[in-house]
CSV table of C-alpha atoms and ligand atoms in Angstrom, one decimal:
chain,number,residue,atom,x,y,z
A,1,UNK,CA,-18.1,10.2,27.9
A,2,UNK,CA,-14.4,9.7,27.3
A,3,UNK,CA,-12.7,10.7,24.3
A,4,UNK,CA,-9.3,8.5,25.0
A,5,UNK,CA,-8.5,6.3,23.0
A,6,UNK,CA,-7.9,3.0,25.2
A,7,UNK,CA,-4.2,2.1,25.8
A,8,UNK,CA,-4.1,-1.1,23.3
A,9,UNK,CA,-6.0,1.1,20.9
A,10,UNK,CA,-3.5,3.8,21.1
A,11,UNK,CA,-0.6,1.0,20.9
A,12,UNK,CA,-2.6,-0.4,17.4
A,13,UNK,CA,-2.8,3.1,16.1
A,14,UNK,CA,1.2,4.0,16.7
A,15,UNK,CA,2.0,0.6,15.1
A,16,UNK,CA,0.0,1.1,12.2
A,17,UNK,CA,1.4,4.9,11.8
A,18,UNK,CA,4.9,3.3,12.5
A,19,UNK,CA,4.2,0.5,9.4
A,20,UNK,CA,2.8,3.0,7.1
A,21,UNK,CA,5.8,5.1,7.5
A,22,UNK,CA,8.3,2.4,7.0
A,23,UNK,CA,6.8,0.5,4.3
A,24,UNK,CA,4.6,3.1,2.5
A,25,UNK,CA,7.3,4.2,-0.1
A,26,UNK,CA,6.7,7.3,-1.9
A,27,UNK,CA,8.5,6.4,-5.0
A,28,UNK,CA,6.6,3.0,-5.0
A,29,UNK,CA,3.2,4.9,-4.4
A,30,UNK,CA,3.2,7.1,-7.5
A,31,UNK,CA,4.3,3.9,-9.2
A,32,UNK,CA,1.6,1.9,-8.6
A,33,UNK,CA,-0.8,4.9,-9.3
A,34,UNK,CA,0.9,5.4,-12.7
A,35,UNK,CA,1.3,1.9,-13.8
A,36,UNK,CA,-1.7,0.7,-12.0
A,37,UNK,CA,0.0,-1.5,-9.6
A,38,UNK,CA,-1.1,-3.9,-7.0
A,39,UNK,CA,1.4,-3.8,-4.0
A,40,UNK,CA,1.1,-7.6,-3.4
A,41,UNK,CA,3.8,-8.2,-0.9
A,42,UNK,CA,2.8,-4.8,0.9
A,43,UNK,CA,-0.3,-6.8,1.6
A,44,UNK,CA,1.7,-9.8,2.9
A,45,UNK,CA,3.6,-7.9,5.2
A,46,UNK,CA,0.7,-5.9,6.5
A,47,UNK,CA,-1.1,-9.3,7.3
A,48,UNK,CA,1.7,-10.4,8.7
A,49,UNK,CA,2.1,-7.3,11.1
A,50,UNK,CA,-1.8,-8.0,11.8
A,51,UNK,CA,-3.3,-5.3,10.2
A,52,UNK,CA,-5.5,-6.9,7.7
A,53,UNK,CA,-8.8,-8.3,9.0
A,54,UNK,CA,-8.1,-6.7,12.6
A,55,UNK,CA,-11.3,-7.2,13.4
A,56,UNK,CA,-12.0,-11.0,12.6
A,57,UNK,CA,-11.7,-13.0,16.4
A,58,UNK,CA,-8.0,-14.2,16.9
A,59,UNK,CA,-9.4,-17.8,16.3
A,60,UNK,CA,-9.8,-16.9,12.6
A,61,UNK,CA,-6.5,-15.0,12.5
A,62,UNK,CA,-7.4,-11.6,13.5
A,63,UNK,CA,-6.5,-9.3,16.5
A,64,UNK,CA,-10.3,-9.9,18.3
A,65,UNK,CA,-10.3,-6.5,18.1
A,66,UNK,CA,-12.9,-4.0,16.9
A,67,UNK,CA,-14.1,-1.5,13.6
A,68,UNK,CA,-12.7,1.4,16.1
A,69,UNK,CA,-9.2,-0.4,15.4
A,70,UNK,CA,-9.7,-1.4,11.9
A,71,UNK,CA,-10.0,2.9,11.4
A,72,UNK,CA,-7.6,3.9,13.4
A,73,UNK,CA,-5.2,1.6,10.7
A,74,UNK,CA,-7.3,3.2,8.0
A,75,UNK,CA,-6.8,6.5,8.9
A,76,UNK,CA,-3.2,6.1,10.0
A,77,UNK,CA,-1.9,4.5,6.4
A,78,UNK,CA,-4.1,7.1,4.9
A,79,UNK,CA,-2.3,9.8,6.3
A,80,UNK,CA,0.7,8.7,5.6
A,81,UNK,CA,0.0,7.1,1.7
A,82,UNK,CA,-3.3,7.4,-0.6
A,83,UNK,CA,-2.7,5.1,-2.9
A,84,UNK,CA,-1.4,2.3,-0.7
A,85,UNK,CA,-4.0,2.3,1.8
A,86,UNK,CA,-6.9,0.6,-0.2
A,87,UNK,CA,-5.6,-2.5,-1.2
A,88,UNK,CA,-4.0,-3.2,2.2
A,89,UNK,CA,-7.1,-2.1,3.8
A,90,UNK,CA,-9.6,-3.9,1.5
A,91,UNK,CA,-8.1,-7.0,1.0
A,92,UNK,CA,-10.8,-8.6,2.9
A,93,UNK,CA,-13.1,-6.9,1.5
A,94,UNK,CA,-16.5,-9.1,1.0
A,95,UNK,CA,-15.0,-11.5,3.6
A,96,UNK,CA,-17.3,-9.6,6.2
A,97,UNK,CA,-20.0,-11.6,5.0
A,98,UNK,CA,-18.6,-14.8,6.4
A,99,UNK,CA,-17.4,-13.0,9.7
A,100,UNK,CA,-20.7,-11.4,9.8
A,101,UNK,CA,-23.2,-14.8,9.0
A,102,UNK,CA,-21.2,-17.3,8.2
A,103,UNK,CA,-20.9,-21.1,10.1
A,104,UNK,CA,-18.0,-21.8,12.0
A,105,UNK,CA,-16.8,-24.1,9.5
A,106,UNK,CA,-17.1,-21.4,6.9
A,107,UNK,CA,-14.7,-19.2,9.3
A,108,UNK,CA,-12.2,-21.9,9.7
A,109,UNK,CA,-12.1,-22.7,6.0
A,110,UNK,CA,-11.6,-19.1,5.0
A,111,UNK,CA,-10.7,-16.2,7.8
A,112,UNK,CA,-7.5,-17.2,8.3
A,113,UNK,CA,-6.0,-17.3,5.1
A,114,UNK,CA,-7.3,-13.5,4.2
A,115,UNK,CA,-6.3,-12.3,7.6
A,116,UNK,CA,-2.7,-14.0,7.2
A,117,UNK,CA,-2.7,-12.3,3.8
A,118,UNK,CA,-2.1,-15.4,1.3
A,119,UNK,CA,-6.0,-15.2,0.0
A,120,UNK,CA,-7.6,-12.0,-1.0
A,121,UNK,CA,-10.9,-11.3,-1.0
A,122,UNK,CA,-13.9,-9.3,-3.0
A,123,UNK,CA,-17.1,-8.0,-2.5
A,124,UNK,CA,-19.4,-8.8,-5.7
A,125,UNK,CA,-22.8,-6.4,-5.9
A,126,UNK,CA,-23.2,-4.1,-8.0
A,127,UNK,CA,-24.3,-4.7,-11.6
A,128,UNK,CA,-24.6,-3.3,-14.9
A,129,UNK,CA,-27.7,-2.3,-14.9
A,130,UNK,CA,-28.5,-1.9,-10.9
A,131,UNK,CA,-25.7,-0.4,-8.0
A,132,UNK,CA,-27.5,1.9,-5.8
A,133,UNK,CA,-30.5,0.2,-6.7
A,134,UNK,CA,-29.3,-3.0,-5.4
A,135,UNK,CA,-32.9,-4.8,-4.9
A,136,UNK,CA,-32.7,-4.9,-8.6
A,137,UNK,CA,-30.1,-6.9,-8.8
A,138,UNK,CA,-30.6,-9.4,-11.8
A,139,UNK,CA,-27.9,-12.1,-11.2
A,140,UNK,CA,-29.3,-15.7,-10.5
A,141,UNK,CA,-28.3,-18.6,-9.0
A,142,UNK,CA,-30.6,-21.8,-9.6
A,143,UNK,CA,-29.7,-24.7,-7.5
A,144,UNK,CA,-29.4,-28.4,-9.2
A,145,UNK,CA,-28.4,-31.2,-7.3
A,146,UNK,CA,-25.6,-30.6,-4.5
A,147,UNK,CA,-24.6,-27.1,-6.5
A,148,UNK,CA,-26.0,-23.4,-7.4
A,149,UNK,CA,-25.8,-22.4,-11.0
A,150,UNK,CA,-25.1,-18.7,-11.2
A,151,UNK,CA,-25.7,-16.5,-14.5
A,152,UNK,CA,-25.4,-12.9,-14.6
A,153,UNK,CA,-23.1,-9.9,-14.5
A,154,UNK,CA,-21.0,-7.8,-11.7
A,155,UNK,CA,-19.1,-5.1,-12.4
A,156,UNK,CA,-16.8,-2.3,-10.8
A,157,UNK,CA,-15.4,-5.0,-8.5
A,158,UNK,CA,-12.6,-3.4,-6.5
A,159,UNK,CA,-9.6,-6.3,-6.3
A,160,UNK,CA,-11.1,-8.7,-8.9
A,161,UNK,CA,-8.1,-9.4,-11.1
A,162,UNK,CA,-5.8,-10.5,-8.1
A,163,UNK,CA,-9.3,-12.1,-5.6
A,164,UNK,CA,-8.5,-15.8,-4.9
A,165,UNK,CA,-12.6,-15.8,-3.1
A,166,UNK,CA,-15.8,-13.6,-2.8
A,167,UNK,CA,-18.5,-13.2,-1.6
A,168,UNK,CA,-21.4,-12.4,-4.2
A,169,UNK,CA,-25.1,-11.5,-4.0
A,170,UNK,CA,-27.9,-13.3,-5.8
A,171,UNK,CA,-31.5,-13.6,-6.5
A,172,UNK,CA,-32.6,-16.9,-5.4
A,173,UNK,CA,-36.1,-17.2,-5.5
A,174,UNK,CA,-37.4,-15.1,-8.5
A,175,UNK,CA,-40.9,-15.3,-7.2
A,176,UNK,CA,-40.4,-14.4,-3.9
A,177,UNK,CA,-40.7,-10.4,-3.2
A,178,UNK,CA,-38.3,-8.1,-3.4
A,179,UNK,CA,-36.0,-8.0,-0.9
A,180,UNK,CA,-36.7,-11.5,0.5
A,181,UNK,CA,-35.4,-13.1,-2.6
A,182,UNK,CA,-31.2,-12.4,-2.5
A,183,UNK,CA,-28.9,-14.5,-0.9
A,184,UNK,CA,-25.3,-14.4,-0.1
A,185,UNK,CA,-23.1,-16.9,-2.0
A,186,UNK,CA,-19.5,-17.2,-1.6
A,187,UNK,CA,-17.0,-18.5,-4.9
A,188,UNK,CA,-13.7,-20.1,-4.1
A,189,UNK,CA,-11.0,-20.2,-6.7
A,190,UNK,CA,-12.2,-16.9,-8.6
A,191,UNK,CA,-9.3,-16.9,-10.9
A,192,UNK,CA,-10.1,-20.3,-11.9
A,193,UNK,CA,-13.3,-21.4,-11.4
A,194,UNK,CA,-15.1,-22.6,-14.6
A,195,UNK,CA,-17.8,-20.0,-15.7
A,196,UNK,CA,-16.4,-17.1,-14.5
A,197,UNK,CA,-15.1,-14.2,-17.0
A,198,UNK,CA,-13.0,-11.6,-15.4
A,199,UNK,CA,-12.3,-8.7,-17.4
A,200,UNK,CA,-10.3,-5.3,-16.2
A,201,UNK,CA,-12.5,-1.9,-17.2
A,202,UNK,CA,-8.9,-0.5,-17.9
A,203,UNK,CA,-8.3,3.0,-17.0
A,204,UNK,CA,-10.0,5.2,-14.1
A,205,UNK,CA,-9.6,8.6,-12.0
A,206,UNK,CA,-7.5,7.2,-8.9
A,207,UNK,CA,-7.4,4.2,-6.8
A,208,UNK,CA,-4.9,2.9,-9.4
A,209,UNK,CA,-3.2,0.3,-7.3
A,210,UNK,CA,-6.5,-1.9,-6.9
A,211,UNK,CA,-8.2,-3.5,-10.3
A,212,UNK,CA,-11.6,-2.7,-11.3
A,213,UNK,CA,-13.5,-5.6,-13.4
A,214,UNK,CA,-16.4,-6.5,-14.7
A,215,UNK,CA,-17.4,-10.1,-13.4
A,216,UNK,CA,-19.7,-12.5,-15.4
A,217,UNK,CA,-20.9,-16.1,-14.6
A,218,UNK,CA,-22.1,-18.3,-17.4
A,219,UNK,CA,-23.1,-21.3,-15.8
A,220,UNK,CA,-20.8,-21.0,-12.6
A,221,UNK,CA,-20.9,-24.2,-10.2
A,222,UNK,CA,-20.9,-23.7,-6.5
A,223,UNK,CA,-21.8,-25.7,-4.1
A,224,UNK,CA,-24.8,-25.2,-2.1
A,225,UNK,CA,-22.5,-25.2,1.4
A,226,UNK,CA,-21.1,-22.0,-0.1
A,227,UNK,CA,-24.6,-20.4,1.1
A,228,UNK,CA,-23.5,-17.6,3.6
A,229,UNK,CA,-26.1,-17.3,6.1
A,230,UNK,CA,-29.6,-18.0,5.3
A,231,UNK,CA,-31.2,-18.1,1.8
A,232,UNK,CA,-33.6,-15.0,1.4
A,233,UNK,CA,-32.1,-13.0,3.7
A,234,UNK,CA,-29.4,-12.0,1.4
A,235,UNK,CA,-30.6,-8.4,1.1
A,236,UNK,CA,-31.0,-7.5,4.7
A,237,UNK,CA,-27.0,-8.9,4.8
A,238,UNK,CA,-25.8,-6.9,2.4
A,239,UNK,CA,-27.4,-3.8,4.1
A,240,UNK,CA,-25.9,-4.7,7.9
A,241,UNK,CA,-22.6,-5.7,5.9
A,242,UNK,CA,-22.5,-2.0,4.4
A,243,UNK,CA,-23.7,-0.2,7.9
A,244,UNK,CA,-20.5,-2.3,9.2
A,245,UNK,CA,-17.7,-1.6,5.8
A,246,UNK,CA,-18.6,1.9,5.1
A,247,UNK,CA,-17.3,3.3,8.2
A,248,UNK,CA,-13.6,2.2,7.8
A,249,UNK,CA,-13.9,4.0,4.7
A,250,UNK,CA,-15.0,7.3,6.2
A,251,UNK,CA,-11.8,6.8,8.5
A,252,UNK,CA,-9.8,6.2,5.2
A,253,UNK,CA,-11.1,9.4,4.0
A,254,UNK,CA,-10.1,10.9,7.4
A,255,UNK,CA,-6.6,9.8,7.1
A,256,UNK,CA,-6.6,11.3,3.3
A,257,UNK,CA,-7.7,15.0,4.6
A,258,UNK,CA,-5.6,14.7,7.6
A,259,UNK,CA,-2.0,13.9,4.8
A,260,UNK,CA,-3.5,16.1,2.4
A,261,UNK,CA,-4.4,18.7,5.1
A,262,UNK,CA,0.1,18.5,6.7
A,263,UNK,CA,1.3,19.0,3.4
A,264,UNK,CA,-0.7,22.1,2.4
A,265,UNK,CA,0.1,23.3,6.0
A,266,UNK,CA,3.8,22.7,5.9
A,267,UNK,CA,3.5,24.3,2.0
A,268,UNK,CA,2.1,27.3,3.6
A,269,UNK,CA,4.4,27.6,6.1
A,270,UNK,CA,7.4,27.7,3.2
A,271,UNK,CA,6.3,29.1,-0.2
A,272,UNK,CA,6.3,33.5,0.2
A,273,UNK,CA,4.1,34.9,-1.9
A,274,UNK,CA,4.1,39.0,-2.0
A,275,UNK,CA,7.1,38.4,0.2
A,276,UNK,CA,5.0,36.9,3.1
A,277,UNK,CA,4.5,32.9,3.9
A,278,UNK,CA,0.6,31.8,2.0
A,279,UNK,CA,0.0,31.0,5.7
A,280,UNK,CA,0.1,34.5,6.9
A,281,UNK,CA,-2.5,35.9,4.7
A,282,UNK,CA,-6.2,35.8,6.1
A,283,UNK,CA,-7.3,34.0,3.9
A,284,UNK,CA,-5.3,30.8,4.5
A,285,UNK,CA,-5.4,31.0,8.1
A,286,UNK,CA,-9.1,30.9,8.0
A,287,UNK,CA,-8.9,28.2,5.2
A,288,UNK,CA,-6.6,25.7,7.6
A,289,UNK,CA,-8.9,26.7,11.1
A,290,UNK,CA,-11.6,25.2,9.0
A,291,UNK,CA,-9.6,22.4,7.5
A,292,UNK,CA,-8.5,21.1,10.6
A,293,UNK,CA,-12.3,22.0,12.6
A,294,UNK,CA,-14.0,19.7,9.4
A,295,UNK,CA,-11.5,16.5,9.7
A,296,UNK,CA,-11.9,17.0,13.6
A,297,UNK,CA,-15.8,16.5,13.4
A,298,UNK,CA,-15.4,13.9,10.5
A,299,UNK,CA,-12.7,11.8,12.7
A,300,UNK,CA,-15.5,12.3,16.0
A,301,UNK,CA,-18.2,11.0,13.8
A,302,UNK,CA,-16.1,7.8,12.6
A,303,UNK,CA,-15.1,7.0,15.8
A,304,UNK,CA,-18.5,7.4,17.1
A,305,UNK,CA,-19.9,5.0,14.3
A,306,UNK,CA,-17.3,2.4,14.8
A,307,UNK,CA,-17.8,2.6,18.5
A,308,UNK,CA,-21.3,1.5,18.1
A,309,UNK,CA,-20.8,-1.0,16.4
A,310,UNK,CA,-17.9,-2.6,18.3
A,311,UNK,CA,-20.4,-2.2,21.1
A,312,UNK,CA,-23.6,-4.2,19.7
A,313,UNK,CA,-25.7,-0.9,19.2
A,314,UNK,CA,-24.7,-0.4,15.0
A,315,UNK,CA,-26.3,2.8,13.3
A,316,UNK,CA,-27.6,2.8,10.5
A,317,UNK,CA,-27.8,6.2,9.9
A,318,UNK,CA,-24.6,7.0,12.2
A,319,UNK,CA,-22.5,4.9,10.0
A,320,UNK,CA,-23.9,6.6,6.8
A,321,UNK,CA,-22.8,10.1,8.4
A,322,UNK,CA,-19.5,8.8,9.3
A,323,UNK,CA,-19.3,7.4,5.4
A,324,UNK,CA,-20.5,10.7,3.5
A,325,UNK,CA,-19.0,13.6,5.9
A,326,UNK,CA,-15.5,11.9,6.0
A,327,UNK,CA,-15.9,11.2,2.0
A,328,UNK,CA,-17.0,15.0,1.7
A,329,UNK,CA,-13.9,16.0,3.9
A,330,UNK,CA,-11.3,13.8,2.5
A,331,UNK,CA,-12.6,16.0,-1.2
A,332,UNK,CA,-12.8,19.5,0.0
A,333,UNK,CA,-10.1,18.7,2.1
A,334,UNK,CA,-7.9,17.2,-1.1
A,335,UNK,CA,-9.3,19.9,-3.5
A,336,UNK,CA,-7.8,23.0,-0.9
A,337,UNK,CA,-4.5,21.2,-0.6
A,338,UNK,CA,-4.9,21.5,-4.4
A,339,UNK,CA,-5.6,25.4,-3.8
A,340,UNK,CA,-3.2,26.2,-1.3
A,341,UNK,CA,-0.5,24.3,-3.3
A,342,UNK,CA,-1.0,26.8,-6.4
A,343,UNK,CA,0.2,25.6,-9.4
A,344,UNK,CA,2.4,22.8,-7.8
A,345,UNK,CA,-0.3,21.3,-6.3
A,346,UNK,CA,-1.9,20.3,-9.8
A,347,UNK,CA,1.0,18.5,-10.8
A,348,UNK,CA,2.4,15.1,-9.7
A,349,UNK,CA,5.1,16.1,-7.5
A,350,UNK,CA,3.4,17.1,-4.8
A,351,UNK,CA,1.5,14.5,-4.5
A,352,UNK,CA,-2.2,16.5,-3.5
A,353,UNK,CA,-3.6,15.9,-7.0
A,354,UNK,CA,-3.2,12.0,-6.4
A,355,UNK,CA,-5.2,12.4,-3.1
A,356,UNK,CA,-7.5,14.0,-4.8
A,357,UNK,CA,-8.2,11.4,-7.1
A,358,UNK,CA,-7.8,8.9,-4.5
A,359,UNK,CA,-10.2,10.6,-2.2
A,360,UNK,CA,-13.3,11.1,-4.9
A,361,UNK,CA,-14.5,7.5,-4.7
A,362,UNK,CA,-15.2,7.6,-1.5
A,363,UNK,CA,-18.1,9.9,-2.2
A,364,UNK,CA,-19.2,7.1,-4.8
A,365,UNK,CA,-18.6,3.1,-4.1
A,366,UNK,CA,-20.4,1.6,-1.0
A,367,UNK,CA,-23.0,4.0,-1.3
A,368,UNK,CA,-22.6,7.3,-3.1
A,369,UNK,CA,-23.3,10.3,-1.2
A,370,UNK,CA,-26.6,10.6,-2.4
A,371,UNK,CA,-27.7,7.1,-0.8
A,372,UNK,CA,-26.6,7.7,2.0
A,373,UNK,CA,-28.0,10.9,2.6
A,374,UNK,CA,-31.3,8.5,2.3
A,375,UNK,CA,-30.4,6.5,4.6
A,376,UNK,CA,-29.8,9.2,7.4
A,377,UNK,CA,-33.2,11.2,6.4
A,378,UNK,CA,-35.4,7.5,6.3
A,379,UNK,CA,-34.1,7.3,10.0
A,380,UNK,CA,-34.6,10.7,10.9
A,381,UNK,CA,-37.8,10.9,9.1
A,382,UNK,CA,-39.1,7.6,9.6
A,383,UNK,CA,-42.7,6.7,8.8
A,384,UNK,CA,-44.8,9.3,7.3
A,385,UNK,CA,-48.6,8.0,7.3
B,401,FAD,C1,-13.7,1.9,-8.7
B,401,FAD,C2,-14.8,1.8,-8.3
B,401,FAD,C3,-14.9,0.8,-7.2
B,401,FAD,C4,-15.6,-0.3,-7.0
B,401,FAD,N1,-15.7,-1.6,-6.0
B,401,FAD,C5,-16.8,-1.9,-6.6
B,401,FAD,C6,-17.0,-3.3,-6.0
B,401,FAD,O1,-16.0,-3.5,-5.0
B,401,FAD,N2,-17.7,-4.0,-5.2
B,401,FAD,C7,-19.1,-3.3,-6.0
B,401,FAD,O2,-19.9,-4.2,-5.5
B,401,FAD,N3,-19.4,-2.1,-6.5
B,401,FAD,C8,-18.4,-1.5,-6.6
B,401,FAD,N4,-18.2,-0.2,-7.0
B,401,FAD,C9,-19.8,0.0,-7.8
B,401,FAD,C10,-20.4,1.2,-6.6
B,401,FAD,O3,-20.5,1.0,-5.2
B,401,FAD,C11,-21.5,1.9,-7.7
B,401,FAD,O4,-20.8,2.7,-8.8
B,401,FAD,C12,-22.2,2.9,-6.7
B,401,FAD,O5,-22.9,1.9,-5.7
B,401,FAD,C13,-23.3,3.8,-7.2
B,401,FAD,O6,-24.0,3.2,-8.6
B,401,FAD,P1,-23.9,2.9,-10.1
B,401,FAD,O7,-22.7,3.5,-10.6
B,401,FAD,O8,-24.6,1.9,-10.9
B,401,FAD,O9,-25.1,4.5,-9.9
B,401,FAD,P2,-26.5,4.5,-10.1
B,401,FAD,O10,-26.9,3.8,-8.9
B,401,FAD,O11,-26.5,4.8,-11.6
B,401,FAD,O12,-26.1,6.0,-10.0
B,401,FAD,C14,-26.3,7.1,-10.6
B,401,FAD,C15,-26.3,8.8,-10.1
B,401,FAD,O13,-27.5,8.5,-9.3
B,401,FAD,C16,-27.8,9.0,-8.1
B,401,FAD,N5,-29.0,8.0,-7.4
B,401,FAD,C17,-29.1,7.3,-7.6
B,401,FAD,N6,-30.4,6.4,-6.8
B,401,FAD,C18,-31.1,7.3,-6.6
B,401,FAD,C19,-32.1,8.4,-5.9
B,401,FAD,N7,-32.9,7.6,-5.0
B,401,FAD,N8,-31.8,9.3,-5.8
B,401,FAD,C20,-31.3,10.2,-6.0
B,401,FAD,N9,-30.0,10.2,-6.8
B,401,FAD,C21,-29.8,9.1,-6.4
B,401,FAD,C22,-26.2,8.0,-7.4
B,401,FAD,O14,-26.2,8.9,-5.9
B,401,FAD,C23,-25.5,8.8,-8.8
B,401,FAD,O15,-25.0,9.7,-8.2
B,401,FAD,C24,-16.7,0.2,-7.2
B,401,FAD,C25,-17.3,1.6,-8.3
B,401,FAD,C26,-16.3,2.4,-8.7
B,401,FAD,C27,-16.1,3.4,-10.0
């Protein structure tokens, strides 16, 4: 048992902190939030420094490190700014399908560009009538000549306005039973692809520096060589994909919680009410103690889940715990940080309301908190005869 980060992990953590403190400009973050700007240049810079797709092997442009390292980066970025973290950390979203299940040829072709920040990726799973119930997707891919022909609609797709490439989950065998009828296909040239229409879904609560879009596929042709993994194994691949990607989501939440907590702590020491700092009221002391404890607990869950992945023993329940509890702590702490700031917390100038708006989505995407609890409960209870 060793709770210390390795020297390399500590270096990555320090480098991520230094990068975020140097490059995440507060005014720019507020502008991205208000004007829905995708920070394209920042993504390039983060990639140049090796923070994008850090988990990919070095031969494919990554740093050859693990998910724990990705979590450290996500956490450090989110402590500094909750708006600028997601676009930088998730510019590789979806490409984990290739990293985990792709051929060497696919890895060589796509991963280095994504890791270099030259190419943005997205993951196209959710459909208008099927989010949590992923086995009910209806988008199909039929074989025709050397191609798949894709028809259907995906929705809520992060990065879609900027994405060059992405992974889509589709039904490839309508006759096959549920769970073995689905495949994952890689799509190139998303913005110029014939048969693809991308529409921005408009205003949303937070994460406004990323686009959230509907993507309609109308006889969209993709070469059959773009199949990722095995035909019919798409559902299983998707579940394994989420077991991996959910953990950095938990890490981002821990970072947001830590950032909001630090703001609340500083404010509570400065703000005087009834002649004394807010931090001196026992109620505030207890709040701060609870917040610090929850963050520490969530952080340890995230690190352990990531460590299990890196050691070849991924644990679906633990990954779900890390994401569910991390996201819950993120939302709870941001809420309490607003409260500790009083009326000022509700106003944009103090940023904690922005933190709160950014934290909330973490309880919804990549599996809602209810679905995370199902995953945990299934592992705990097992099959009942
Ligand atoms: C900003 C944003 C970005 C997103 N980015 C992406 C992306 O990049 N790619 C992508 O594919 N998707 C993305 N999503 C979609 C997201 O993953 C889904 O919204 C989420 O999985 C929930 O699906 P749904 O919205 O259809 O809700 P539903 O599945 O309709 O669920 C509605 C409610 O019912 C609950 N519920 C569902 N099933 C059960 C059950 N069995 N028992 C108890 N409660 C249940 C849910 O937890 C939820 O509270 C994004 C969503 C948003 C809002």
